Short mmCIF file of C-alpha atoms and ligand atoms in Angstrom, two decimals:
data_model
loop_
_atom_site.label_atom_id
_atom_site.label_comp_id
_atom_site.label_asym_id
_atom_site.label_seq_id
_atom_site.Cartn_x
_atom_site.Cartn_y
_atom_site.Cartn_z
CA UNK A 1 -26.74 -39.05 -13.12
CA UNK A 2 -28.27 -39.14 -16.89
CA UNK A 3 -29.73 -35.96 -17.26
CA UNK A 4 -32.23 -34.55 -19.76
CA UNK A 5 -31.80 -31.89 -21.60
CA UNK A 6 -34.40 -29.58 -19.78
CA UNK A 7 -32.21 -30.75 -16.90
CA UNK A 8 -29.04 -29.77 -18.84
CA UNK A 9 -29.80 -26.59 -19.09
CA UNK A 10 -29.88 -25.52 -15.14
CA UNK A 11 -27.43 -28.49 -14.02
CA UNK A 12 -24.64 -28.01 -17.21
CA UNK A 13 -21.47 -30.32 -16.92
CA UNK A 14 -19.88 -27.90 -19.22
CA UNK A 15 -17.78 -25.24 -17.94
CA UNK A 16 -15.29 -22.71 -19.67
CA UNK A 17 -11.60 -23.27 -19.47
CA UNK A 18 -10.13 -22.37 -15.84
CA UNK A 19 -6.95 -20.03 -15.65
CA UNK A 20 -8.44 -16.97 -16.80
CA UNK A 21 -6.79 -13.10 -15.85
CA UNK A 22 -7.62 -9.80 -16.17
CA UNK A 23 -7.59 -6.57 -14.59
CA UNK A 24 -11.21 -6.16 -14.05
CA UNK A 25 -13.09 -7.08 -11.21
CA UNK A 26 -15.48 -10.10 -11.90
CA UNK A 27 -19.26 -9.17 -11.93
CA UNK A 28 -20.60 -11.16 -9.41
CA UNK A 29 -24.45 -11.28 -9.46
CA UNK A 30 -26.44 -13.52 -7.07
CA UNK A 31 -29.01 -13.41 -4.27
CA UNK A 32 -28.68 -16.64 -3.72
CA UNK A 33 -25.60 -17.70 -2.11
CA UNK A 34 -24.70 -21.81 -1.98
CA UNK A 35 -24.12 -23.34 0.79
CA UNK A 36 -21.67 -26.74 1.23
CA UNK A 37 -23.95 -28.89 3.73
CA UNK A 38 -27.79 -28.42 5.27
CA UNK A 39 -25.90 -27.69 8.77
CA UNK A 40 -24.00 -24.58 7.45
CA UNK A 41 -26.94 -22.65 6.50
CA UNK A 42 -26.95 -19.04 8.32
CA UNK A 43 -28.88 -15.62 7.82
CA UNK A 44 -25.25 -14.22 9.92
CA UNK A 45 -24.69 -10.68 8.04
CA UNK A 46 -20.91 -10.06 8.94
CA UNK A 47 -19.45 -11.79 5.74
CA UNK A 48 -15.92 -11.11 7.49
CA UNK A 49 -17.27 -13.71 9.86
CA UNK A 50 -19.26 -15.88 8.45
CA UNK A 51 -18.03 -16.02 4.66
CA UNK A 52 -21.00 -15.77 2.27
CA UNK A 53 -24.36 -16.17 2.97
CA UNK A 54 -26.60 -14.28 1.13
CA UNK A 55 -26.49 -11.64 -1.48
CA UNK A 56 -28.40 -8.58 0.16
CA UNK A 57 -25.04 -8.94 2.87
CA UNK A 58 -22.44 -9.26 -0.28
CA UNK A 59 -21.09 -10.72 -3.45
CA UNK A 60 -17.05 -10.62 -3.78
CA UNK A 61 -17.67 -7.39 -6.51
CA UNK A 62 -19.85 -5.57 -3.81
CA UNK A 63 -17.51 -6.68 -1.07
CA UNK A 64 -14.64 -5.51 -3.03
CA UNK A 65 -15.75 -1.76 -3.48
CA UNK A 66 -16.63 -1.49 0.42
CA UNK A 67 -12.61 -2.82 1.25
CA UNK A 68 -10.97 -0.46 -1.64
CA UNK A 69 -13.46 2.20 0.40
CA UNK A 70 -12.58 1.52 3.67
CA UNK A 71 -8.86 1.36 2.80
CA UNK A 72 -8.97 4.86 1.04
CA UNK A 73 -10.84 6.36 3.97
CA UNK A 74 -8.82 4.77 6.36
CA UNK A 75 -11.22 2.88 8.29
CA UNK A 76 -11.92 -0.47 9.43
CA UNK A 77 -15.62 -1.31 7.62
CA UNK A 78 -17.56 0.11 5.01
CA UNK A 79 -21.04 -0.84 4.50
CA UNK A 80 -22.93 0.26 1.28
CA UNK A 81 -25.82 1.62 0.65
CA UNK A 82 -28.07 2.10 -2.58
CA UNK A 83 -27.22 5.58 -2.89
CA UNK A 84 -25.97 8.48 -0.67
CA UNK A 85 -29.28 8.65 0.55
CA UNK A 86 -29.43 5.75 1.48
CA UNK A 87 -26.69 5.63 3.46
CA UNK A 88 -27.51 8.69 5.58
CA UNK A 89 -30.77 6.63 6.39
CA UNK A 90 -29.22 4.11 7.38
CA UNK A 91 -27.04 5.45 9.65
CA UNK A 92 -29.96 7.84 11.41
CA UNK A 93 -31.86 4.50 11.53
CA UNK A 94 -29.18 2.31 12.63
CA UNK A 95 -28.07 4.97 16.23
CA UNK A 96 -31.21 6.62 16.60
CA UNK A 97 -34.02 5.46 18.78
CA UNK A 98 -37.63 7.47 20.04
CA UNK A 99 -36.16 10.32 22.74
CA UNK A 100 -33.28 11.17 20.93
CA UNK A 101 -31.86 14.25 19.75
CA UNK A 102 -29.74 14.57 16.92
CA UNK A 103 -27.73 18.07 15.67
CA UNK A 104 -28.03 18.73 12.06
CA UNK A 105 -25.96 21.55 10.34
CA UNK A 106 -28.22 24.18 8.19
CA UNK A 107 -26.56 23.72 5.59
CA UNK A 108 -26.70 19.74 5.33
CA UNK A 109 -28.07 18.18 1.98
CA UNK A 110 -31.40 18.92 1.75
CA UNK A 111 -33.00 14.93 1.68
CA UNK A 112 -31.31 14.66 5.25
CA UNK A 113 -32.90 17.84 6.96
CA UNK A 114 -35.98 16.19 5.06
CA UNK A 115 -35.10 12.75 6.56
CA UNK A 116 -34.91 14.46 10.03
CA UNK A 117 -38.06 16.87 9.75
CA UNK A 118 -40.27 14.62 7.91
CA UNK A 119 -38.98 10.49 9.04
CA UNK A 120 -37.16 10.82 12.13
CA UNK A 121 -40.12 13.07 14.22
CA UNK A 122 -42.57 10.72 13.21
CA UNK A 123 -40.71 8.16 15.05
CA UNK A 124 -39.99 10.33 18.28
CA UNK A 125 -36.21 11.23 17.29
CA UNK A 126 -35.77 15.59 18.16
CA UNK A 127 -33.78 17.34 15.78
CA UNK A 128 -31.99 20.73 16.49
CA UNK A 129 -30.44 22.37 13.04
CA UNK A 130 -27.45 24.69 13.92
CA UNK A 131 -24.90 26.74 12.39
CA UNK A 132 -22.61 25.21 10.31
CA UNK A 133 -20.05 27.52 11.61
CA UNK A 134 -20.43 26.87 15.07
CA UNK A 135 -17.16 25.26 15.79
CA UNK A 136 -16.43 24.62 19.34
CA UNK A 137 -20.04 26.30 20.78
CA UNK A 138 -22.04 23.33 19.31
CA UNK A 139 -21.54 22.35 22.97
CA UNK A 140 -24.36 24.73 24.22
CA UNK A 141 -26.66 22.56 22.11
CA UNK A 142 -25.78 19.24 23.48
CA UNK A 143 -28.59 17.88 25.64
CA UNK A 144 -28.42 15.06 28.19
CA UNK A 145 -30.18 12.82 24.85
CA UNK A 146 -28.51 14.13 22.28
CA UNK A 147 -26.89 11.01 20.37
CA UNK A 148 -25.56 12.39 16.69
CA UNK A 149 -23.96 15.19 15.58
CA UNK A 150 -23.82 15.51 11.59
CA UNK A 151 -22.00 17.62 9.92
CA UNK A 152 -21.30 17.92 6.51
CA UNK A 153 -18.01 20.32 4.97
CA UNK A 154 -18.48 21.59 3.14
CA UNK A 155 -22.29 22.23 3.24
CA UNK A 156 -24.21 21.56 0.23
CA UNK A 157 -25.11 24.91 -2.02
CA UNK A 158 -24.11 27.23 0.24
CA UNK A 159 -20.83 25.56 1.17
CA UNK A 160 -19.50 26.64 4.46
CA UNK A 161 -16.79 24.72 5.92
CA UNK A 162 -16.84 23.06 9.43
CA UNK A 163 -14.47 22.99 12.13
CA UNK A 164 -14.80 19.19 12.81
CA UNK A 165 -12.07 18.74 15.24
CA UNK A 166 -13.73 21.36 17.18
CA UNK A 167 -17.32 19.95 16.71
CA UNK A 168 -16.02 16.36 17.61
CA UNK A 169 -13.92 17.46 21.03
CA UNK A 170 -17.34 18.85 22.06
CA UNK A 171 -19.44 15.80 21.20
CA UNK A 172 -17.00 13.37 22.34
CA UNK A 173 -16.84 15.23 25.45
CA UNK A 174 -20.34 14.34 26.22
CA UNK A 175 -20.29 10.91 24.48
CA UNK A 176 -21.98 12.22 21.41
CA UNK A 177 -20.92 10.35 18.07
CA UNK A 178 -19.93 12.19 14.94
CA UNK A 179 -21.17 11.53 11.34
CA UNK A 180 -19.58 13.11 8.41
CA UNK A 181 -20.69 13.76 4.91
CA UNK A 182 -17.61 13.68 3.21
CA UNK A 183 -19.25 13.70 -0.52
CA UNK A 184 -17.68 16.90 -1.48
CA UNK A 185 -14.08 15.42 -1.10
CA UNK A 186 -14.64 11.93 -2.14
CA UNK A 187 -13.87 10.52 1.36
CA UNK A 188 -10.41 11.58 0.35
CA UNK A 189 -9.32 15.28 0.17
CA UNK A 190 -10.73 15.60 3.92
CA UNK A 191 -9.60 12.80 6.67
CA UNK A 192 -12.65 11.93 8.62
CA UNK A 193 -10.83 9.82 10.99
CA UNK A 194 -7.76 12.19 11.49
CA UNK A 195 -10.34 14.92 12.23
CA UNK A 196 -12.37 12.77 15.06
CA UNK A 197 -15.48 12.04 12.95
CA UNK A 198 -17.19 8.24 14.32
CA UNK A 199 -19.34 7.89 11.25
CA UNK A 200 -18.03 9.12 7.88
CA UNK A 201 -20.05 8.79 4.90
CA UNK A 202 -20.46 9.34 1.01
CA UNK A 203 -22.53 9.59 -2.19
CA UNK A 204 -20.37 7.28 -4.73
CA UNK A 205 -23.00 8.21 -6.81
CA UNK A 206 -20.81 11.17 -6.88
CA UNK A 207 -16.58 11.61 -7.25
CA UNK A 208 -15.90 7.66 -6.96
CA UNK A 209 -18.53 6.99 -9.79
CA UNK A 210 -17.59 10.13 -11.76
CA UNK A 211 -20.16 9.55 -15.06
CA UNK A 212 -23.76 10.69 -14.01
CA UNK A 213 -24.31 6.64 -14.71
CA UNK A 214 -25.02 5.31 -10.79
CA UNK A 215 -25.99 5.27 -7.73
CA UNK A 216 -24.68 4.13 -4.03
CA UNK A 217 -23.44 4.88 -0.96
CA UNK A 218 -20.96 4.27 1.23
CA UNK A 219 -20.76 4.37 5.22
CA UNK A 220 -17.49 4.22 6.61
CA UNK A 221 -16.31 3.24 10.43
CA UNK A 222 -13.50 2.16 12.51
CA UNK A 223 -15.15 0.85 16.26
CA UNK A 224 -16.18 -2.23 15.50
CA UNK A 225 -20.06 -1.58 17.82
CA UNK A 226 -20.77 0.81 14.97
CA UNK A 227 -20.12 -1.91 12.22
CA UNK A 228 -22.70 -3.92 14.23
CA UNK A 229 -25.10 -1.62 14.55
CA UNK A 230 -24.79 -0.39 10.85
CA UNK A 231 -25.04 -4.17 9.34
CA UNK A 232 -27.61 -5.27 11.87
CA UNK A 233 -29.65 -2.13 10.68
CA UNK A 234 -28.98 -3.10 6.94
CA UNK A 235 -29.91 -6.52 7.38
CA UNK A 236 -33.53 -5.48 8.21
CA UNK A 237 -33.99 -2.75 6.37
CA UNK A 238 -32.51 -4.90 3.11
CA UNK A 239 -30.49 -2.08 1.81
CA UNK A 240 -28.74 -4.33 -1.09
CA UNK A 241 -26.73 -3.10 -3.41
CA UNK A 242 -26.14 -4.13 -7.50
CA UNK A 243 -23.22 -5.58 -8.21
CA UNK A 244 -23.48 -4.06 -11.25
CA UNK A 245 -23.16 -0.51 -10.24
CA UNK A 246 -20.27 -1.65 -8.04
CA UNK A 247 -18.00 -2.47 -10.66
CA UNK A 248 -18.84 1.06 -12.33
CA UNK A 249 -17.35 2.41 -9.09
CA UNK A 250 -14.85 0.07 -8.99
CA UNK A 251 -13.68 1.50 -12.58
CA UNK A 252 -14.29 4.60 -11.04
CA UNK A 253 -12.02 4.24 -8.82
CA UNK A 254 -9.11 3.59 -11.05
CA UNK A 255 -9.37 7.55 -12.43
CA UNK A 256 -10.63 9.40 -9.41
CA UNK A 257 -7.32 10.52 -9.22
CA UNK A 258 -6.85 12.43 -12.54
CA UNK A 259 -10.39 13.33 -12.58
CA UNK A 260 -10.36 14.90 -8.87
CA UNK A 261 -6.91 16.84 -10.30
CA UNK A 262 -8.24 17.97 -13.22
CA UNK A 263 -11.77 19.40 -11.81
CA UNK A 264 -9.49 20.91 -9.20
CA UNK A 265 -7.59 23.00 -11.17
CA UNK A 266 -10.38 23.57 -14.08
CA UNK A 267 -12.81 25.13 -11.14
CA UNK A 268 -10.73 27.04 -9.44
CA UNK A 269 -9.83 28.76 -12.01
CA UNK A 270 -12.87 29.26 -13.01
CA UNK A 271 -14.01 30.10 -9.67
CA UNK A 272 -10.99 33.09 -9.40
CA UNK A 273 -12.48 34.61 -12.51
CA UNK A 274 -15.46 34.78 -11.42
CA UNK A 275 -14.47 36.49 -8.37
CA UNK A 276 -13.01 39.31 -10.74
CA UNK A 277 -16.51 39.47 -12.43
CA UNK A 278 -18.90 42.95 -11.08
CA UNK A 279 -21.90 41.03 -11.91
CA UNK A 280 -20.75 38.22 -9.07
CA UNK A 281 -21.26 38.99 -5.39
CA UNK A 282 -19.36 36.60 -3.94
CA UNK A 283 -17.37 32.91 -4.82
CA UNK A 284 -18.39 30.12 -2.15
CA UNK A 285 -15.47 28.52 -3.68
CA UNK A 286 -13.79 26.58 -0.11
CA UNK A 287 -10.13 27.39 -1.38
CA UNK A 288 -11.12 30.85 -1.89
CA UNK A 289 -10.52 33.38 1.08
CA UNK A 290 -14.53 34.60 0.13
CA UNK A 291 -15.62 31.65 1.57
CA UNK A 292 -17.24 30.84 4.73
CA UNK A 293 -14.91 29.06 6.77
CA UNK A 294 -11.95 28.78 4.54
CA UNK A 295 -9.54 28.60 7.27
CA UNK A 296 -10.63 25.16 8.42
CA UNK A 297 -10.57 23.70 4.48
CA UNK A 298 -6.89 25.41 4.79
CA UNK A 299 -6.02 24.11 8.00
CA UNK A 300 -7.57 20.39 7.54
CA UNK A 301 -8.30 19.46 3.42
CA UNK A 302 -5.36 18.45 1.10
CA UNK A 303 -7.48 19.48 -2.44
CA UNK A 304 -10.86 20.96 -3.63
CA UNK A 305 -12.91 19.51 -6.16
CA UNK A 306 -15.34 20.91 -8.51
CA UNK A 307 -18.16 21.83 -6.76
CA UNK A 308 -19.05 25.15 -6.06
CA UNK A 309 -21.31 28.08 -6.04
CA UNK A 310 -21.54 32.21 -6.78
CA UNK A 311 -24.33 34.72 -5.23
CA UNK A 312 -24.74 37.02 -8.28
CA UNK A 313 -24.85 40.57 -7.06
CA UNK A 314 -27.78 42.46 -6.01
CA UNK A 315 -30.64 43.80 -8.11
CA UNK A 316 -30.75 40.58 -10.49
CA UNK A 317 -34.12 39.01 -10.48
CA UNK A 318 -35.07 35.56 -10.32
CA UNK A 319 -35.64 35.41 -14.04
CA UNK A 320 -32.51 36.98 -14.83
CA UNK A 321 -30.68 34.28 -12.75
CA UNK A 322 -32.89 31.29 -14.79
CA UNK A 323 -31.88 33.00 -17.77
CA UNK A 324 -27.95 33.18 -17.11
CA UNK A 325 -28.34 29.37 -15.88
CA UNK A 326 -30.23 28.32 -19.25
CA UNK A 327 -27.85 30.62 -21.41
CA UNK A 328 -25.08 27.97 -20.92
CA UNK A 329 -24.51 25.88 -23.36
CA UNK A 330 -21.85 23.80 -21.61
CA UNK A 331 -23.15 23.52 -18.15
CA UNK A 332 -26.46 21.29 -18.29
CA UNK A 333 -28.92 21.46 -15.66
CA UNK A 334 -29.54 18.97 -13.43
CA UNK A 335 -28.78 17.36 -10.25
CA UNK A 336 -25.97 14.78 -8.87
CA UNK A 337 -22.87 16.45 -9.55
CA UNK A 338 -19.08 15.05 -10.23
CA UNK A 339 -19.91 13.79 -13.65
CA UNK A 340 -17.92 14.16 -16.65
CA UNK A 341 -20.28 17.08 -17.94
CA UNK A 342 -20.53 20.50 -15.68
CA UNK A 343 -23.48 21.69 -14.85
CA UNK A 344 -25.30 24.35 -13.20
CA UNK A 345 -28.12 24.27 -10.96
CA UNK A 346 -30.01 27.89 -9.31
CA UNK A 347 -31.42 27.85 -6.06
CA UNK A 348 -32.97 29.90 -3.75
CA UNK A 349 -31.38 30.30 -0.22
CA UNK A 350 -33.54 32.34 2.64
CA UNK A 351 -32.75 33.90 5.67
CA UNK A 352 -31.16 30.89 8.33
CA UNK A 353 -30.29 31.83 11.91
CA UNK A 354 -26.63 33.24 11.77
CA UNK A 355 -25.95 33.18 8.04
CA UNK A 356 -26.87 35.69 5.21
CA UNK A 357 -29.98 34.92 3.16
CA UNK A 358 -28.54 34.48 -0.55
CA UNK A 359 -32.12 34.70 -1.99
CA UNK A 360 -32.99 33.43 -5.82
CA UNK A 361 -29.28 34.90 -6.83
CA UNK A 362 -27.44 31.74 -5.42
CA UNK A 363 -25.80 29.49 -8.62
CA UNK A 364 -23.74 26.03 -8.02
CA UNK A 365 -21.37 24.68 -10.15
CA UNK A 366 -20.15 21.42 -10.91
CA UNK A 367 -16.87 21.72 -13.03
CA UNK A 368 -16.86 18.29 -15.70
CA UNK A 369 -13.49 17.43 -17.70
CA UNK A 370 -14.55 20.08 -20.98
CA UNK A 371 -11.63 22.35 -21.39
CA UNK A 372 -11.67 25.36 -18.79
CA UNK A 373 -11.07 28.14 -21.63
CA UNK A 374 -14.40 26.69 -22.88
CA UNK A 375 -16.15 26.93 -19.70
CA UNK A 376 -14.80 30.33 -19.05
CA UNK A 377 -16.09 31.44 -22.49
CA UNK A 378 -19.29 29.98 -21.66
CA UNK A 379 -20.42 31.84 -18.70
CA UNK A 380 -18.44 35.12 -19.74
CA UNK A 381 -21.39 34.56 -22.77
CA UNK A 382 -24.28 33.76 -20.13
CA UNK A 383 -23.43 36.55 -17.92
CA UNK A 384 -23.96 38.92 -20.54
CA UNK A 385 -27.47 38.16 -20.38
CA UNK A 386 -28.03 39.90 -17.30
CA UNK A 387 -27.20 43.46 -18.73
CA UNK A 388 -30.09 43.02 -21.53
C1 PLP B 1 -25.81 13.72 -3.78
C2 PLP B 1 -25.55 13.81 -2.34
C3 PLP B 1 -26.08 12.86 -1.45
C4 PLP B 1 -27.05 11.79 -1.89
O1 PLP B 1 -26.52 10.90 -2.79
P1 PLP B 1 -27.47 10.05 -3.76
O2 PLP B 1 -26.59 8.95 -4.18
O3 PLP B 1 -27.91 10.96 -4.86
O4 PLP B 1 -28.62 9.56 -2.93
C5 PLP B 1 -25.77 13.00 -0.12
N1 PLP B 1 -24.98 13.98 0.33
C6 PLP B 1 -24.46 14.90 -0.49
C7 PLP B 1 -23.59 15.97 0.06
C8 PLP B 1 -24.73 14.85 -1.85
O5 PLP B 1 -24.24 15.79 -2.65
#
């Protein structure tokens, strides 16, 4: 066909030379997804099944992250999600319908009890939020329509650790699913599967991303009526992710390993000397004996990573404690941890059913890739601001 050039410039016969390697993964953008005849043309979801049909359901980058997810979690499908969020939407949208009850740990990230108090009721979905430390007696608050059980281990802030096999031999007894949030260990330093968890998911905003620079989500699974329900639920809800941002996680990826060592050692370290410290109540550091349910992240985690949190002792004021937090000068405050820069966030924890109330003196940690002598020095400087 003679073209023009107008025509040229959408329908090129030019084309760079074939053969090319490298070790990145290609960035493959599209919504649009071709097709090689009229009859081929489906809106099927399951890309496994159908190859590729449209770019909210994959692209080979975005297709690429979920398999190198799924194979380090040891499942058998990984959907993503636009950010951790996201993906614990999609999974209360994707199992729960209008009757249902669902059993939410106090200590889950906040959005989610917000998802469940806020969302979920609207839509006639009853939510009962328990103590993270439970264990086996969750089953006393299973009901005949209870569907979910979340838990997440360790708990955000406060960072108790749950006895999942416990929590899932009681909800499978009653044919209750299981949903992890397994941000804290990057889907890695905790087996979901081993451990009996249904659902796991993640934040790759966090760990597998590891530079403050995205955001997405992963949802992980292994019974193949859960992958339906999860991309069925996706497909509506149009959940699509950038390829973009997947091939940040998918360089990510390649130093999650030396990163998750190196914030290991750097925070606990940091963690033991703040134990040592008279101005520091108490270390919610899961490695540490001082925290809540230690003996489960002894008995069932292979790591820590560099998340954690101190209650400052007793008599320190709320401006005292925003003081201390802004007197750090390598620590920046924000939110969305497991970046290359610590930081330090204050919150205020009140009284929950079973578990101490913390008050305004509660301060997490994330632990970045600065040197840990520096660090140290750093919050040995900030702490002296609470004897002024
Ligand atoms: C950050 C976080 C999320 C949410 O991830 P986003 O990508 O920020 O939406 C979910 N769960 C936990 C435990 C988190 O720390």
């Amino acid at each position: 066909m003679n073209k023009t050039w107008q025509t040229r410039l959408v329908h090129p016969d030019a084309r760079a030379p074939q053969g090319y390697r490298s070790l990145a993964t290609p960035v493959y953008r599209g919504s649009t997804t071709l097709f090689s005849s009229a009859a081929e043309v489906t809106d099927e979801w399951d890309q496994e099944r159908a190859g590729y049909t449209y770019g909210l359901y994959g692209t080979p980058t975005t297709l690429e992250l979920a398999a190198r997810i799924r194979e380090l979690e040891g499942g058998r499908h990984t959907i993503l999600a636009p950010g951790g969020q996201a993906a614990i939407a999609l999974i209360d949208l994707a199992f729960l319908q209008a009757g249902d009850h669902v059993l939410v740990p106090l200590s889950v990230y906040r959005p989610n009890r917000v998802l469940t108090t806020s969302l979920l009721s609207k839509f006639g979905v009853s939510a009962t939020f328990y103590d993270p430390l439970a264990g086996a007696a969750i089953e006393e608050l299973i009901r005949k329509n209870t569907r979910l059980i979340w838990t997440e281990s360790p708990g955000s802030v406060t960072m108790e650790v749950q006895d999942v096999p416990a929590i899932a031999a009681a909800a499978h007894a009653h044919d209750v699913r299981v949903v992890l949030d397994n941000t804290w260990a990057a889907g890695i330093l905790f087996d979901a599967f081993a451990h009996g968890v249904d659902v796991a998911m993640q934040a790759i905003t966090k760990y597998v991303g590891g530079h403050s620079d995205l955001l997405l989500g992963s949802v992980t699974v292994r019974e193949e009526a859960l992958y339906e329900r999860l991309g069925a639920a996706r497909q509506v809800l149009g959940c699509a992710v950038s390829p973009d941002d997947c091939s940040l996680a998918l360089r990510g990826l390649q130093t999650l390993g030396v990163r998750l060592s190196a914030v290991e050692e750097s925070a606990l370290e940091l963690a033991r000397w703040l134990a040592e410290r008279p101005e520091v109540e108490v270390v919610l550091h899961p490695a540490l004996a001082s925290c809540p349910g230690h003996r489960f992240w002894r008995r069932d985690f292979t790591g820590s990573s560099g998340v954690f949190s101190i209650v400052l002792a007793p008599g320190v004021s709320r401006r005292q404690v925003f003081d201390f937090v802004d007197a750090l000068e390598l620590f920046e405050v924000g939110y969305s941890w497991a970046g290359t820069t610590s930081l330090a966030v204050a919150y205020t924890i009140g009284s929950r059913p079973g578990r101490p109330a913390y008050d305004h003196r509660l301060v997490r940690f994330s632990v970045g890739l600065e040197s840990t002598a520096d660090l140290i020095a750093d919050v040995e400087r900030a702490l002296a601001i609470l004897h002024d």
